[in-house]
Structures are given as structure tokens and as C-alpha cells.
Tab-separated table of C-alpha atoms in Angstrom:
chain	number	residue	atom	x	y	z
A	1	MET	CA	40.256	-15.634	113.383
A	2	THR	CA	40.296	-19.317	114.242
A	3	SER	CA	43.048	-21.451	115.658
A	4	PRO	CA	43.325	-25.178	116.376
A	5	THR	CA	43.866	-26.691	119.800
A	6	PRO	CA	44.842	-30.374	120.161
A	7	ALA	CA	42.157	-32.625	121.632
A	8	GLU	CA	42.811	-34.993	124.521
A	9	PRO	CA	42.493	-38.594	123.282
A	10	ALA	CA	40.138	-40.883	125.172
A	11	PRO	CA	41.312	-44.348	126.123
A	12	ARG	CA	39.854	-46.632	123.448
A	13	HIS	CA	40.366	-50.222	122.456
A	14	VAL	CA	38.148	-51.622	119.735
A	15	THR	CA	40.536	-53.656	117.627
A	16	ARG	CA	39.745	-57.285	118.341
A	17	THR	CA	36.781	-59.591	118.651
A	18	ALA	CA	36.166	-60.571	122.248
A	19	THR	CA	36.675	-64.179	123.364
A	20	PRO	CA	35.087	-65.936	126.339
A	21	ASP	CA	38.267	-65.319	128.335
A	22	GLU	CA	38.489	-61.740	127.125
A	23	PRO	CA	35.051	-60.145	127.701
A	24	HIS	CA	34.263	-56.896	125.970
A	25	VAL	CA	33.170	-54.115	128.336
A	26	VAL	CA	31.880	-50.845	126.927
A	27	VAL	CA	32.357	-47.812	129.185
A	28	VAL	CA	30.212	-44.931	127.960
A	29	PRO	CA	29.541	-42.260	130.607
A	30	ASP	CA	28.299	-38.700	130.626
A	31	SER	CA	30.210	-36.082	132.604
A	32	PHE	CA	29.801	-35.633	136.357
A	33	LYS	CA	29.099	-31.903	136.177
A	34	GLY	CA	31.194	-29.861	138.571
A	35	SER	CA	33.521	-32.784	139.202
A	36	LEU	CA	34.838	-34.720	136.177
A	37	GLY	CA	34.387	-34.534	132.429
A	38	ALA	CA	33.134	-37.575	130.543
A	39	THR	CA	36.641	-38.535	129.374
A	40	ASP	CA	37.983	-38.577	132.940
A	41	VAL	CA	34.932	-40.488	134.170
A	42	ALA	CA	35.512	-43.085	131.449
A	43	ALA	CA	39.174	-43.439	132.437
A	44	ALA	CA	38.280	-43.975	136.102
A	45	LEU	CA	35.636	-46.573	135.254
A	46	ARG	CA	38.034	-48.337	132.889
A	47	ALA	CA	40.594	-48.621	135.668
A	48	GLY	CA	38.021	-50.365	137.828
A	49	VAL	CA	37.021	-52.779	135.084
A	50	LEU	CA	40.633	-53.788	134.477
A	51	ALA	CA	41.344	-54.095	138.199
A	52	ALA	CA	38.576	-56.693	138.456
A	53	SER	CA	39.084	-58.303	135.032
A	54	PRO	CA	42.626	-57.720	133.689
A	55	ASP	CA	41.869	-59.693	130.513
A	56	ALA	CA	38.822	-57.609	129.616
A	57	ARG	CA	38.819	-55.626	126.392
A	58	VAL	CA	37.522	-52.178	127.276
A	59	THR	CA	36.044	-49.670	124.852
A	60	CYS	CA	35.766	-46.154	126.291
A	61	LEU	CA	33.504	-43.612	124.630
A	62	ALA	CA	32.824	-40.210	126.166
A	63	MET	CA	29.125	-39.377	125.884
A	64	ALA	CA	26.836	-36.386	126.271
A	65	ASP	CA	23.134	-35.705	125.890
A	66	GLY	CA	23.509	-33.069	123.188
A	67	GLY	CA	23.938	-30.140	125.570
A	68	GLU	CA	26.978	-28.843	127.390
A	69	GLY	CA	29.924	-31.202	127.089
A	70	THR	CA	28.926	-32.600	123.709
A	71	LEU	CA	31.675	-30.754	121.861
A	72	ASP	CA	34.317	-32.219	124.179
A	73	ALA	CA	32.853	-35.712	123.876
A	74	LEU	CA	32.933	-35.587	120.080
A	75	VAL	CA	36.422	-34.157	119.627
A	76	THR	CA	37.778	-36.639	122.163
A	77	THR	CA	36.412	-39.526	120.128
A	78	TRP	CA	37.181	-38.010	116.740
A	79	LEU	CA	40.701	-36.967	117.822
A	80	THR	CA	40.258	-33.687	115.984
A	81	PRO	CA	41.332	-30.242	117.189
A	82	VAL	CA	38.921	-27.660	118.491
A	83	GLN	CA	39.022	-24.281	116.788
A	84	HIS	CA	38.387	-20.849	118.237
A	85	VAL	CA	36.446	-17.843	116.995
A	86	GLU	CA	36.066	-14.381	118.512
A	87	THR	CA	32.439	-13.573	119.180
A	88	VAL	CA	30.182	-12.232	121.965
A	89	ASP	CA	28.470	-13.787	124.976
A	90	ALA	CA	24.739	-13.726	125.702
A	91	VAL	CA	24.852	-10.109	126.919
A	92	GLY	CA	27.099	-8.832	124.130
A	93	ARG	CA	30.536	-8.885	125.762
A	94	PRO	CA	33.574	-10.149	123.805
A	95	ARG	CA	34.096	-13.885	124.159
A	96	THR	CA	36.182	-16.614	122.555
A	97	ALA	CA	34.109	-19.681	121.640
A	98	ARG	CA	35.120	-23.108	120.400
A	99	PHE	CA	33.812	-25.259	117.568
A	100	ALA	CA	34.987	-28.382	115.763
A	101	VAL	CA	34.889	-30.099	112.399
A	102	SER	CA	34.795	-33.872	111.944
A	103	PRO	CA	37.876	-35.664	110.551
A	104	ASP	CA	36.287	-35.972	107.117
A	105	GLY	CA	35.370	-32.289	107.053
A	106	ARG	CA	31.673	-32.992	106.537
A	107	THR	CA	30.228	-32.129	109.954
A	108	GLY	CA	30.680	-28.959	111.963
A	109	VAL	CA	29.817	-28.892	115.671
A	110	VAL	CA	28.469	-25.788	117.391
A	111	GLU	CA	27.786	-25.964	121.120
A	112	LEU	CA	25.395	-23.169	122.058
A	113	ALA	CA	26.747	-22.865	125.583
A	114	GLU	CA	30.176	-21.932	124.226
A	115	ALA	CA	29.023	-18.454	123.210
A	116	SER	CA	25.533	-18.057	124.666
A	117	GLY	CA	25.661	-20.156	127.813
A	118	LEU	CA	24.330	-19.193	131.227
A	119	PRO	CA	27.558	-19.917	133.166
A	120	ALA	CA	29.476	-17.412	131.008
A	121	VAL	CA	27.258	-14.558	132.229
A	122	GLY	CA	26.986	-15.679	135.827
A	123	ASP	CA	29.143	-12.735	136.922
A	124	VAL	CA	26.452	-10.178	136.043
A	125	PRO	CA	22.791	-9.851	137.097
A	126	PRO	CA	20.406	-11.970	134.967
A	127	GLN	CA	19.075	-10.250	131.864
A	128	PRO	CA	16.171	-12.519	130.848
A	129	LEU	CA	14.692	-10.011	128.381
A	130	HIS	CA	17.950	-8.935	126.761
A	131	ALA	CA	20.198	-12.010	126.640
A	132	GLY	CA	20.510	-13.469	123.150
A	133	THR	CA	22.197	-16.001	120.878
A	134	HIS	CA	23.918	-13.682	118.372
A	135	GLY	CA	27.308	-15.079	119.392
A	136	THR	CA	26.252	-18.616	118.571
A	137	GLY	CA	25.211	-17.433	115.129
A	138	GLU	CA	28.706	-16.040	114.577
A	139	VAL	CA	30.182	-19.396	115.612
A	140	ALA	CA	27.853	-21.129	113.158
A	141	ALA	CA	29.012	-18.735	110.430
A	142	ALA	CA	32.628	-19.749	111.109
A	143	VAL	CA	31.620	-23.399	110.785
A	144	LEU	CA	29.939	-22.679	107.452
A	145	ASP	CA	33.084	-20.893	106.310
A	146	ALA	CA	34.959	-24.146	107.000
A	147	GLY	CA	33.022	-25.765	104.150
A	148	VAL	CA	31.040	-28.396	106.080
A	149	GLU	CA	28.041	-30.188	104.628
A	150	GLU	CA	26.066	-30.384	107.856
A	151	VAL	CA	25.993	-28.422	111.101
A	152	LEU	CA	25.283	-30.122	114.393
A	153	VAL	CA	24.020	-27.583	116.930
A	154	CYS	CA	24.240	-28.839	120.502
A	155	LEU	CA	21.538	-27.113	122.547
A	156	GLY	CA	21.511	-26.703	126.306
A	157	GLY	CA	22.701	-24.304	128.977
A	158	SER	CA	21.279	-21.262	127.189
A	159	ALA	CA	21.152	-17.906	128.966
A	160	SER	CA	18.467	-16.501	126.660
A	161	THR	CA	14.881	-16.809	125.523
A	162	ASP	CA	15.097	-15.329	122.040
A	163	GLY	CA	13.578	-18.020	119.836
A	164	GLY	CA	16.810	-18.349	117.865
A	165	ALA	CA	16.499	-14.793	116.557
A	166	GLY	CA	19.999	-13.893	117.712
A	167	LEU	CA	21.449	-16.915	115.976
A	168	LEU	CA	19.880	-15.690	112.735
A	169	THR	CA	21.373	-12.218	113.154
A	170	GLY	CA	24.756	-13.833	113.771
A	171	LEU	CA	24.322	-15.509	110.391
A	172	GLY	CA	23.571	-12.164	108.741
A	173	ALA	CA	19.787	-11.795	108.979
A	174	ARG	CA	18.103	-8.594	110.177
A	175	LEU	CA	15.049	-8.343	112.442
A	176	LEU	CA	13.186	-5.082	111.887
A	177	ASP	CA	10.424	-3.224	113.710
A	178	ALA	CA	7.438	-1.519	112.093
A	179	ASP	CA	9.612	1.476	111.174
A	180	GLY	CA	12.279	-0.686	109.526
A	181	ALA	CA	14.800	-0.267	112.343
A	182	PRO	CA	16.700	-3.231	113.878
A	183	VAL	CA	15.100	-4.530	117.070
A	184	PRO	CA	17.057	-5.078	120.302
A	185	ASP	CA	18.581	-8.439	121.139
A	186	GLY	CA	16.747	-11.050	123.189
A	187	GLY	CA	13.103	-11.565	123.965
A	188	GLU	CA	12.592	-7.823	124.166
A	189	GLY	CA	13.270	-7.597	120.442
A	190	LEU	CA	10.823	-10.384	119.633
A	191	ALA	CA	8.047	-8.253	121.095
A	192	GLN	CA	8.852	-5.544	118.527
A	193	VAL	CA	9.788	-7.482	115.391
A	194	ALA	CA	7.542	-6.823	112.391
A	195	SER	CA	9.615	-8.154	109.492
A	196	LEU	CA	12.607	-10.309	108.706
A	197	ASP	CA	15.295	-9.448	106.159
A	198	LEU	CA	17.237	-12.529	105.030
A	199	SER	CA	19.073	-10.880	102.150
A	200	GLY	CA	22.326	-10.828	104.125
A	201	LEU	CA	22.066	-14.400	105.405
A	202	HIS	CA	25.267	-16.412	105.106
A	203	PRO	CA	25.320	-17.791	101.539
A	204	ARG	CA	25.795	-21.383	102.721
A	205	ALA	CA	23.178	-21.304	105.478
A	206	ARG	CA	20.548	-22.866	103.223
A	207	GLN	CA	22.946	-25.242	101.488
A	208	VAL	CA	23.799	-27.414	104.473
A	209	ARG	CA	21.891	-29.859	106.638
A	210	TRP	CA	21.143	-28.550	110.139
A	211	ARG	CA	20.758	-31.112	112.949
A	212	LEU	CA	19.701	-29.916	116.386
A	213	ALA	CA	20.552	-32.052	119.407
A	214	VAL	CA	17.811	-31.623	122.016
A	215	ASP	CA	17.119	-33.345	125.312
A	216	VAL	CA	13.632	-31.935	126.033
A	217	THR	CA	10.281	-32.184	124.278
A	218	ASN	CA	8.805	-28.860	125.404
A	219	PRO	CA	6.933	-26.827	122.782
A	220	LEU	CA	7.865	-23.243	122.021
A	221	VAL	CA	4.946	-21.528	123.759
A	222	GLY	CA	2.246	-22.206	126.335
A	223	GLU	CA	2.189	-23.690	129.820
A	224	LEU	CA	4.985	-26.129	129.002
A	225	GLY	CA	6.775	-23.768	126.641
A	226	SER	CA	10.231	-22.293	126.720
A	227	ALA	CA	9.361	-19.176	128.711
A	228	ALA	CA	7.116	-20.860	131.268
A	229	VAL	CA	9.436	-23.755	132.053
A	230	PHE	CA	12.961	-22.493	131.469
A	231	ALA	CA	12.988	-18.680	131.671
A	232	PRO	CA	12.706	-18.665	135.494
A	233	GLN	CA	16.018	-20.547	135.569
A	234	LYS	CA	17.493	-17.578	133.685
A	235	GLY	CA	16.236	-14.966	136.113
A	236	ALA	CA	12.764	-14.225	134.752
A	237	GLY	CA	10.006	-13.324	137.193
A	238	PRO	CA	6.297	-14.069	136.602
A	239	GLY	CA	5.720	-10.861	134.656
A	240	GLU	CA	8.768	-11.428	132.489
A	241	VAL	CA	7.710	-15.010	131.800
A	242	GLU	CA	4.332	-13.771	130.569
A	243	PHE	CA	6.044	-11.122	128.425
A	244	LEU	CA	8.472	-13.649	126.917
A	245	ASP	CA	5.752	-16.165	126.109
A	246	ALA	CA	3.785	-13.474	124.266
A	247	ALA	CA	6.955	-12.358	122.453
A	248	LEU	CA	7.753	-15.940	121.383
A	249	THR	CA	4.181	-16.331	120.120
A	250	ARG	CA	4.554	-13.156	118.057
A	251	TRP	CA	7.863	-14.480	116.693
A	252	ALA	CA	6.354	-17.871	115.859
A	253	ASP	CA	3.497	-16.163	114.036
A	254	LEU	CA	6.009	-14.206	111.933
A	255	LEU	CA	8.017	-17.337	111.184
A	256	GLU	CA	4.868	-19.126	110.050
A	257	ARG	CA	3.857	-16.279	107.775
A	258	ARG	CA	7.344	-16.189	106.288
A	259	SER	CA	7.973	-19.927	105.868
A	260	GLY	CA	4.613	-21.667	106.104
A	261	VAL	CA	6.027	-23.794	108.942
A	262	ARG	CA	4.205	-23.739	112.281
A	263	VAL	CA	6.541	-24.171	115.258
A	264	HIS	CA	4.325	-23.043	118.145
A	265	GLU	CA	3.522	-26.560	119.408
A	266	LEU	CA	6.479	-28.420	117.861
A	267	PRO	CA	7.922	-30.851	120.457
A	268	GLY	CA	11.462	-29.768	121.295
A	269	ALA	CA	11.088	-26.251	119.874
A	270	GLY	CA	11.231	-24.875	123.408
A	271	ALA	CA	14.793	-26.093	123.943
A	272	ALA	CA	17.535	-23.539	124.649
A	273	GLY	CA	15.188	-20.576	124.811
A	274	GLY	CA	13.381	-21.584	121.639
A	275	VAL	CA	16.395	-21.675	119.300
A	276	PRO	CA	14.946	-24.558	117.225
A	277	ALA	CA	11.972	-22.419	116.193
A	278	ALA	CA	13.969	-20.175	113.867
A	279	LEU	CA	16.203	-22.905	112.487
A	280	VAL	CA	13.376	-25.335	111.783
A	281	ALA	CA	11.151	-22.748	110.147
A	282	LEU	CA	13.740	-20.980	108.016
A	283	LEU	CA	16.588	-23.455	107.496
A	284	GLY	CA	14.769	-26.794	107.568
A	285	ALA	CA	16.636	-27.973	110.669
A	286	GLU	CA	15.959	-31.452	112.039
A	287	LEU	CA	15.362	-32.060	115.741
A	288	GLU	CA	16.987	-35.205	117.109
A	289	PRO	CA	17.358	-36.670	120.623
A	290	GLY	CA	20.763	-35.459	121.739
A	291	ALA	CA	21.983	-38.680	123.320
A	292	SER	CA	21.079	-40.731	120.253
A	293	LEU	CA	22.749	-38.277	117.907
A	294	VAL	CA	25.968	-38.278	119.951
A	295	ALA	CA	25.907	-42.074	120.250
A	296	GLU	CA	25.774	-42.339	116.465
A	297	ALA	CA	28.591	-39.830	116.056
A	298	VAL	CA	30.956	-41.653	118.449
A	299	GLY	CA	30.206	-45.130	117.064
A	300	LEU	CA	28.405	-46.627	120.047
A	301	PRO	CA	26.078	-48.993	118.104
A	302	ALA	CA	29.041	-50.820	116.565
A	303	ALA	CA	30.850	-50.996	119.901
A	304	LEU	CA	27.865	-52.714	121.533
A	305	ALA	CA	27.685	-55.539	118.984
A	306	ASP	CA	29.720	-58.025	121.075
A	307	ALA	CA	29.669	-56.359	124.497
A	308	ALA	CA	29.330	-58.478	127.627
A	309	LEU	CA	28.724	-55.487	129.905
A	310	VAL	CA	27.980	-51.779	129.496
A	311	ILE	CA	28.772	-49.262	132.212
A	312	THR	CA	27.412	-45.748	131.902
A	313	GLY	CA	27.276	-42.973	134.448
A	314	GLU	CA	26.230	-39.448	135.328
A	315	GLY	CA	26.153	-37.168	138.330
A	316	SER	CA	22.531	-37.834	139.261
A	317	PHE	CA	20.483	-40.821	138.117
A	318	ASP	CA	16.853	-39.783	138.421
A	319	SER	CA	13.576	-39.690	136.510
A	320	GLN	CA	15.030	-37.372	133.861
A	321	SER	CA	17.811	-39.878	133.156
A	322	VAL	CA	15.387	-42.270	131.461
A	323	ARG	CA	13.728	-39.550	129.382
A	324	GLY	CA	16.198	-38.933	126.601
A	325	LYS	CA	19.373	-38.534	128.628
A	326	VAL	CA	22.556	-40.568	128.154
A	327	ALA	CA	21.528	-43.569	130.265
A	328	ASP	CA	18.272	-43.867	128.353
A	329	GLY	CA	19.979	-43.684	124.964
A	330	VAL	CA	22.611	-46.238	125.960
A	331	ALA	CA	19.988	-48.649	127.290
A	332	ARG	CA	17.918	-48.424	124.102
A	333	LEU	CA	20.925	-49.120	121.896
A	334	ALA	CA	22.052	-52.003	124.098
A	335	GLU	CA	18.608	-53.582	123.895
A	336	ALA	CA	18.705	-53.316	120.094
A	337	SER	CA	22.233	-54.711	119.746
A	338	PRO	CA	22.922	-58.373	118.865
A	339	ALA	CA	24.614	-59.025	122.230
A	340	ARG	CA	21.933	-57.306	124.358
A	341	PRO	CA	24.431	-56.691	127.187
A	342	PRO	CA	23.314	-55.592	130.654
A	343	VAL	CA	23.580	-51.855	131.271
A	344	VAL	CA	24.727	-50.666	134.692
A	345	VAL	CA	24.676	-47.037	135.840
A	346	VAL	CA	27.269	-45.639	138.223
A	347	ALA	CA	26.212	-42.236	139.553
A	348	GLY	CA	26.935	-39.652	142.194
A	349	GLN	CA	23.446	-40.190	143.534
A	350	VAL	CA	20.755	-42.683	142.605
A	351	LEU	CA	17.226	-41.311	143.004
A	352	LEU	CA	15.300	-43.549	140.602
A	353	PRO	CA	13.615	-46.612	142.139
A	354	ALA	CA	15.050	-49.913	140.951
A	355	ALA	CA	11.765	-51.004	139.362
A	356	GLN	CA	11.648	-47.871	137.192
A	357	ALA	CA	15.275	-48.330	136.231
A	358	ARG	CA	14.646	-51.928	135.141
A	359	ALA	CA	11.584	-50.849	133.169
A	360	ALA	CA	13.868	-48.461	131.264
A	361	GLY	CA	16.344	-51.222	130.430
A	362	ILE	CA	18.843	-50.500	133.211
A	363	ALA	CA	19.958	-53.686	134.974
A	364	ALA	CA	21.179	-51.877	138.096
A	365	ALA	CA	22.336	-48.484	139.363
A	366	PHE	CA	24.947	-47.819	142.031
A	367	SER	CA	25.931	-44.641	143.840
A	368	ILE	CA	29.596	-43.843	144.379
A	369	ALA	CA	28.806	-42.444	147.847
A	370	PRO	CA	30.431	-44.775	150.428
A	371	GLY	CA	27.930	-43.761	153.109
A	372	PRO	CA	27.013	-40.485	154.805
A	373	ILE	CA	29.334	-37.965	153.172
A	374	GLY	CA	29.313	-34.287	152.286
A	375	LEU	CA	29.043	-33.273	148.650
A	376	ASP	CA	32.396	-31.494	148.623
A	377	GLU	CA	34.183	-34.534	150.014
A	378	LEU	CA	32.414	-36.873	147.595
A	379	MET	CA	33.349	-34.677	144.637
A	380	SER	CA	36.987	-34.728	145.709
A	381	ARG	CA	36.887	-38.531	145.721
A	382	THR	CA	34.864	-39.006	142.526
A	383	ALA	CA	37.582	-40.652	140.440
A	384	THR	CA	38.634	-43.044	143.198
A	385	ARG	CA	35.088	-44.047	143.996
A	386	LEU	CA	34.220	-44.538	140.317
A	387	THR	CA	37.112	-46.978	140.011
A	388	GLU	CA	36.128	-48.848	143.160
A	389	VAL	CA	32.473	-49.180	142.195
A	390	ALA	CA	33.318	-50.179	138.613
A	391	ALA	CA	35.533	-52.954	139.968
A	392	SER	CA	32.669	-54.274	142.097
A	393	VAL	CA	30.214	-54.051	139.187
A	394	THR	CA	32.614	-55.912	136.890
A	395	THR	CA	33.282	-58.649	139.431
A	396	LEU	CA	29.569	-59.212	139.874
A	397	ALA	CA	28.569	-58.959	136.203
A	398	LEU	CA	31.364	-61.072	134.742
A	399	ALA	CA	31.563	-63.701	137.470
A	400	ARG	CA	31.564	-67.194	136.013
């Protein structure tokens, strides 16, 4: 059963061409995790811009890097309702997950963390060998039932290391051991799988375009693979990491025999516990940088065409921020736009040296911390401080 829920509209204003006395400022932040969502961050920054420049035309676009929060960012911009489907979490317990369909009905959005995310199973001991993505597959099946032409799968925050096997079973596939019996969920099952039965796969699974939003370039297996790098974050010890890497290798070998597609070393295949491996090999899925994909979906390139200033933001601005995250994607698009506006980052903490920020196309980065302050206190003042810092940034950047 699915049911719609109204989306919260983001403050937007993109109706006029800017004039010299009416500069166009684009506000395009990520969420401040644990504090404010991207829509609320955008609203706080917008208030600061208008406090410093009341005549400014402000375009607010909620952003995400393709992981958690992407669904909210898209429905806020699209002004479409989220829908709900009953499914299971990463350890098999009943869970209600959300998905969305674009206004034109062409694109369905599945956020992996909705059904198979780590936070949803934080109340039980980690199960690194058993956690799976079956629930996400059931969400994807609901999206296919909605008649979309493409499915955007937002990866990130996964609780499992199952190589996307669970997602396939949620779509109707069967993973069988040497005796023809179904294998257990999670990485444990990958160590036993001998064959793959796709006869029950959702009839539309191979008729649509699959686009996977990723924010890492890790391969599926090896020293930089999904198990080695990410499984410890999901509770895996050294022995379990070794087991999972061997299980993913076995799974990748089976996928290659079945499809002729090798995913072992594919950059990005290690994202979200290796989910891309199954979807690339069997459904022809395309891997895309998450921030760039979201920017396209919310219309950021067009918004930047006449911008005088761009303000983006995230909780922590560090070395990862300029490697495929939101700030990096925004800076690249700003550099390619006709106006080439300066990009300023406003963050909870700024850990990247100024020289590295400039090399990545970031004009400046400012922390919202007013001085020595505890994290809890800073988080309680996030909105106020965002507004204050945005006002200072606007005064400086638009001073004539």
C-alpha cells in the first residue's frame, strides 16, 4: 500500500533576470546532519542574504550528494508528494519507507537509507554478515509499479554489505545454493550462492533506465573495496571483513559469468555495501556522481547562469568536500556557467586549508562557530549563526 504525503516547499525565486541593483544570489546547501535539513539551511542563509541586500533576488535549492537526504531535497524542489510502502529494514523487521515520483511521472526516486539504512537498525547489535537490502528492492518494485521510465537510486548510509543481492531478491530474483535452496540474506548468503534465478524478476526491471547516485569511487573488492573500507563502520571485525571481501568476490564472479560484465574493480561499485555491482551487471545501471545528478535534477545549472554569488554549505567542510560532495559539484558548475560567480561555503566547521579550497574553485569558507563553543550549543544556534554569517558574506561579496 502506498500513500502520498505533501512535501514542504522550499523558498524559491527564479522568475526575473537580475539587474545591477538586484543581484542574483543562489543559495544551494547540503543538510547539516544532526541539526538542520537542507531546506531549513537554505531558508536561514536566504534570510542573511536579504538582511544584507534587501534588493537581492535569491534562488534557494536544497542539495544533497546522492546519499541520505537526497529524497527530501528532490521532493522539496519538485513540490511532489512522497509516497509510502510497507517493507522491511536491513535486519528484516517491518518498516515503512518513502519514495517519490517526479512531476512528469518519468523518474522514480529510491533512497537506500529509507529501508536499508544504518540508523534504522541502531537499536540492535550490528549484524554485518546478515544485514541486507531486500527492503530497498521492495521499494524499487513499488516505484516500477508506478510506471516510471527511470529509477534513481540514492546510495549512502547502508547497514549492509550484500553486493546488492538483497535488492535483487526484493525485485523478485532468487539466490540459490548448490542444492537449489535460497541462501540467507546479507554477506553470509553471498558466501553460499551458486546460482541466480531471475525468472521472477519484476517485469519492468529491465525496461527502465537505472541511475545510481554515488559519492565514492571505491571498487567492489580488495584493499579499497566495500568490505575493507566500509564494513567496519557497520560493525564488522577483521575476520568478518576478510569473510565479506571473499563473499563479494564470489558474488562478482557469479555476476560476471551470468552477464559478462566484470564489476570487481569498477570505480564506485563499492558504494553502499556493493549495491551497484548487481544493478550494473544485471540491469545495466549507470553510476553517476551524486551531487552532479542531484544538481541536474533540481535545475542548478540554469540557476547559475546570471548569479552574482553562490552560497553553499554543509556540516563539515574538509578534504572529502572537494571530492564529489555538494561543495565540489556546485563549484564545478559555477566555473562552467556563463556568469562564473564566486562560490562561498558556510559550514559548521572548516577543516580544509584555504589554498586547497581555492584550488577546488571555492572562493572562501567560513565556520558558523562564533568562537570557543560546545557542539551541542552550536547545533542549537545553527539557524541563527547561518543567517548571521550569510549576511556578512553577502555584504563582503556584493559590496560596490
